């Protein structure tokens, strides 16, 4: 028989549905690397290793369950799949991420975090060169963050903002 794995986490959909705690659509595990650290989420919590100069390895003890992990230079963030809340730890954790519930995706940059909710972008953190000030764009499908800039993808365009020291926000004409 074919083992269907909709969320590509190496657990069959049947097993996940039969176990009463898993969602066959959302991945149960995630991994992300930051500047000098890496974290992985598992059923029993999040494990991190590498440099801990700013507390980026000190995962909140109550953070468990399905999360999307995103790591920055000296901070770490997790998006709780259950309610869309963003939890961050490490450097400037209290002000580096948007506050609220219902977020669908996050992107962590050097000192800023952007989040996607209902096709709109919200960013927070250090706003040098406008890195935490996204353009007013709707219909966003995905947001990504670099060290000092971010970009968003819609059905028709790529929009970038922030520091442009090396042309990283000069989007070429896409065909």
C-alpha atoms as one frame of an Amber mdcrd trajectory, in Angstrom:
protein
   0.000   0.000   0.000   1.049   3.573  -0.649   1.959   5.564   2.450   0.495
   9.034   1.922   2.323  11.834   3.749   0.619  15.135   2.899   2.817  17.244
   5.191   6.108  15.483   4.267   7.094  14.772   7.890   7.733  11.026   7.394
   4.604  10.064   9.334   1.729   8.549   7.352  -1.522  10.526   7.248  -3.367
   7.496   8.655  -1.033   7.344  11.660  -1.409  11.071  12.289  -5.202  10.976
  12.078  -5.411   7.867  14.273  -3.161   9.384  16.961  -5.697  12.139  17.876
  -3.051  14.793  18.339  -1.616  15.344  14.926  -2.748  17.166  11.858  -2.063
  15.383   8.573  -1.895  18.721   6.739   0.533  20.602   9.046   4.090  19.346
   9.559   4.854  18.018  13.028   8.535  18.892  12.795  10.483  21.884  11.552
  14.115  22.981  11.392  15.711  26.371  10.860  19.182  27.914  11.061  20.146
  31.434  12.039  23.487  33.193  11.875  25.295  30.890  14.328  22.575  28.592
  15.679  20.038  25.942  14.659  16.728  24.798  16.179  14.455  21.824  15.505
  10.883  21.338  16.725   9.644  17.927  17.808   6.564  16.571  19.554   8.072
  17.212  22.996   9.375  20.723  22.345  12.155  22.627  20.619  15.882  21.895
  20.808  18.515  24.457  19.821  22.311  24.390  19.590  25.172  26.660  18.575
  26.026  30.169  19.781  23.937  31.448  22.715  25.464  34.918  23.149  22.034
  36.593  23.210  19.879  33.781  24.623  18.773  32.558  21.194  19.029  28.931
  22.418  16.936  29.521  25.566  13.587  28.201  24.303  10.584  29.050  26.505
   9.783  25.863  28.429   6.057  26.057  27.699   6.519  26.213  23.913   5.443
  22.846  22.507   3.341  21.520  19.648   3.296  22.278  15.948   5.322  25.384
  15.163   7.006  27.051  12.213  10.557  27.910  13.257  12.441  30.902  11.888
  15.800  32.080  13.194  17.564  35.397  12.822  21.053  36.606  13.619  20.699
  36.591  17.408  17.072  35.663  17.980  14.706  32.771  17.393  10.963  32.755
  16.720   8.221  30.168  16.490   4.784  30.559  14.954   2.274  28.432  16.851
   0.185  26.575  14.252  -2.749  26.189  16.668  -3.502  29.907  17.085  -1.068
  31.862  14.894   0.770  33.467  17.824   4.434  34.408  17.392   6.806  33.656
  20.268  10.394  34.936  20.122  13.416  34.579  22.374  16.974  35.871  22.299
  18.154  39.390  21.410  15.419  42.025  21.592  12.738  39.301  21.734  10.090
  41.520  23.330   9.959  43.966  20.420  11.210  41.988  17.438   7.932  40.364
  16.323   4.370  41.386  15.526   1.904  40.863  18.374  -1.441  39.107  18.057
  -3.015  35.896  16.821  -3.936  34.447  13.447  -0.603  34.797  11.661  -0.047
  32.213   8.930   3.673  32.538   8.179   6.712  34.327   9.619  10.101  35.444
   8.342  12.907  36.480  10.697  15.699  38.774   9.544  18.759  40.173  11.272
  16.852  42.267  13.818  13.293  42.253  12.519  10.413  39.838  11.967   7.658
  39.977   9.361   4.426  38.006   9.491   1.673  37.209   7.027  -2.026  37.285
   7.898  -4.877  37.295   5.374  -2.530  38.304   2.566  -1.172  41.336   4.435
   2.294  41.874   5.927   3.092  43.169   9.404   6.683  43.689  10.579   8.305
  44.651  13.877  11.812  45.106  15.221  14.713  47.379  14.387  13.562  49.630
  11.545  16.921  50.856  10.253  16.558  51.645   6.527  12.848  50.724   6.673
  13.411  46.978   7.088  10.393  46.744   9.428   8.166  49.005   7.290   6.623
  46.881   4.536   4.861  48.404   1.541   1.077  48.402   1.584   0.518  45.353
  -0.589  -2.379  42.897  -0.492  -2.621  39.368  -1.793   0.778  38.381  -0.402
   1.483  34.644  -0.699   4.853  34.507   1.077   7.224  36.805   2.934  10.983
  36.271   3.399  13.547  38.222   5.422  17.228  38.850   4.930  19.661  40.442
   7.309  18.478  43.996   6.657  15.736  43.697   4.050  12.586  41.683   3.297
  10.604  40.658   0.228   7.028  39.573  -0.421   5.607  37.477  -3.231   2.168
  38.067  -4.759   0.588  36.421  -7.793   1.877  39.238  -9.973   5.033  40.697
  -8.423   7.859  40.629  -5.924   8.043  43.604  -3.539  11.192  44.285  -1.489
  12.019  46.885   1.166  14.749  47.784   3.633  18.465  48.418   3.212  19.700
  48.395  -0.371  23.466  48.370   0.136  24.071  45.658  -2.481  20.972  45.951
  -4.689  19.016  43.395  -2.625  15.744  45.299  -3.009  16.200  46.136  -6.700
  13.834  43.522  -8.084  14.605  42.747 -11.727  11.878  42.630 -14.323  10.311
  39.181 -14.004   8.652  37.487 -16.941
